[in-house]
Amino acid sequence: MPAARRKAPAGNNVENIMRKLARDRPDLLEEVTTGGMKAYTAAVEAGWRRPQTTIPLTDPESIARKLLDKLGTEQALQVCTVLSQLAAEAPADN
């Protein structure tokens, strides 16, 4: 009976992204290995991950500035509209 084959690791850590880049996107792998791009950015570029960011929850202005910086004016205004709608529908804080 042949030995059981191990399943290839999956996930979004750098090692797995590099393996997938080597197999599917050598152009992006070269960018990563030469320091022109981070592995996460290459995964976003390849469509394997969605762009994400960390938002400091220290105060409303910090949150707004981070969103404006990352989203741009038009998308930030869309977020404001949706947030206003959701806040109007939410139960009042006590």
GROMACS .gro file of C-alpha atoms in nm:
model
   94
    1MET     CA    1   0.000   0.000   0.000
    2PRO     CA    2   0.152   0.339  -0.097
    3ALA     CA    3   0.224   0.598   0.169
    4ALA     CA    4  -0.046   0.859   0.222
    5ARG     CA    5   0.023   1.188   0.048
    6ARG     CA    6   0.035   1.497   0.262
    7LYS     CA    7  -0.195   1.777   0.162
    8ALA     CA    8  -0.013   2.095   0.058
    9PRO     CA    9  -0.045   2.369   0.318
   10ALA     CA   10  -0.301   2.637   0.245
   11GLY     CA   11  -0.354   2.981   0.386
   12ASN     CA   12  -0.231   3.335   0.357
   13ASN     CA   13   0.102   3.330   0.538
   14VAL     CA   14   0.407   3.450   0.347
   15GLU     CA   15   0.541   3.100   0.283
   16ASN     CA   16   0.216   2.987   0.125
   17ILE     CA   17   0.183   3.305  -0.080
   18MET     CA   18   0.540   3.262  -0.208
   19ARG     CA   19   0.470   2.901  -0.305
   20LYS     CA   20   0.156   3.004  -0.491
   21LEU     CA   21   0.338   3.293  -0.662
   22ALA     CA   22   0.610   3.055  -0.779
   23ARG     CA   23   0.349   2.825  -0.926
   24ASP     CA   24   0.100   3.076  -1.070
   25ARG     CA   25   0.254   3.424  -1.090
   26PRO     CA   26   0.632   3.423  -1.145
   27ASP     CA   27   0.614   3.789  -1.251
   28LEU     CA   28   0.489   3.888  -0.905
   29LEU     CA   29   0.728   3.646  -0.736
   30GLU     CA   30   1.017   3.833  -0.894
   31GLU     CA   31   0.880   4.164  -0.763
   32VAL     CA   32   0.860   4.018  -0.412
   33THR     CA   33   1.203   3.855  -0.415
   34THR     CA   34   1.371   4.175  -0.541
   35GLY     CA   35   1.204   4.380  -0.268
   36GLY     CA   36   0.979   4.578  -0.499
   37MET     CA   37   0.661   4.442  -0.344
   38LYS     CA   38   0.551   4.264  -0.027
   39ALA     CA   39   0.401   3.916  -0.046
   40TYR     CA   40   0.065   4.042   0.083
   41THR     CA   41   0.056   4.312  -0.187
   42ALA     CA   42   0.135   4.051  -0.452
   43ALA     CA   43  -0.151   3.834  -0.322
   44VAL     CA   44  -0.386   4.133  -0.352
   45GLU     CA   45  -0.254   4.206  -0.701
   46ALA     CA   46  -0.309   3.843  -0.801
   47GLY     CA   47  -0.667   3.858  -0.668
   48TRP     CA   48  -0.613   3.600  -0.395
   49ARG     CA   49  -0.669   3.845  -0.108
   50ARG     CA   50  -0.880   4.153  -0.060
   51PRO     CA   51  -0.704   4.474   0.044
   52GLN     CA   52  -0.719   4.533   0.419
   53THR     CA   53  -0.597   4.793   0.661
   54THR     CA   54  -0.575   4.844   1.034
   55ILE     CA   55  -0.780   5.129   1.175
   56PRO     CA   56  -0.683   5.282   1.511
   57LEU     CA   57  -0.994   5.296   1.727
   58THR     CA   58  -0.862   5.576   1.944
   59ASP     CA   59  -1.096   5.854   1.835
   60PRO     CA   60  -1.339   5.938   1.553
   61GLU     CA   61  -1.095   6.175   1.380
   62SER     CA   62  -0.822   5.908   1.360
   63ILE     CA   63  -1.071   5.663   1.216
   64ALA     CA   64  -1.196   5.917   0.961
   65ARG     CA   65  -0.845   6.022   0.854
   66LYS     CA   66  -0.736   5.660   0.804
   67LEU     CA   67  -1.045   5.579   0.597
   68LEU     CA   68  -1.008   5.893   0.388
   69ASP     CA   69  -0.642   5.814   0.326
   70LYS     CA   70  -0.710   5.454   0.224
   71LEU     CA   71  -1.039   5.496   0.036
   72GLY     CA   72  -1.021   5.835  -0.128
   73THR     CA   73  -1.287   6.106  -0.112
   74GLU     CA   74  -1.565   5.941  -0.314
   75GLN     CA   75  -1.556   5.605  -0.139
   76ALA     CA   76  -1.514   5.769   0.203
   77LEU     CA   77  -1.831   5.973   0.140
   78GLN     CA   78  -2.013   5.651   0.046
   79VAL     CA   79  -1.902   5.498   0.375
   80CYS     CA   80  -2.032   5.807   0.559
   81THR     CA   81  -2.372   5.766   0.395
   82VAL     CA   82  -2.396   5.398   0.481
   83LEU     CA   83  -2.268   5.457   0.834
   84SER     CA   84  -2.530   5.731   0.888
   85GLN     CA   85  -2.803   5.494   0.768
   86LEU     CA   86  -2.685   5.212   0.991
   87ALA     CA   87  -2.649   5.442   1.292
   88ALA     CA   88  -3.004   5.572   1.240
   89GLU     CA   89  -3.136   5.214   1.237
   90ALA     CA   90  -2.934   5.097   1.539
   91PRO     CA   91  -3.081   5.091   1.887
   92ALA     CA   92  -2.989   5.395   2.095
   93ASP     CA   93  -2.688   5.362   2.328
   94ASN     CA   94  -2.766   5.378   2.698
   0.00000   0.00000   0.00000
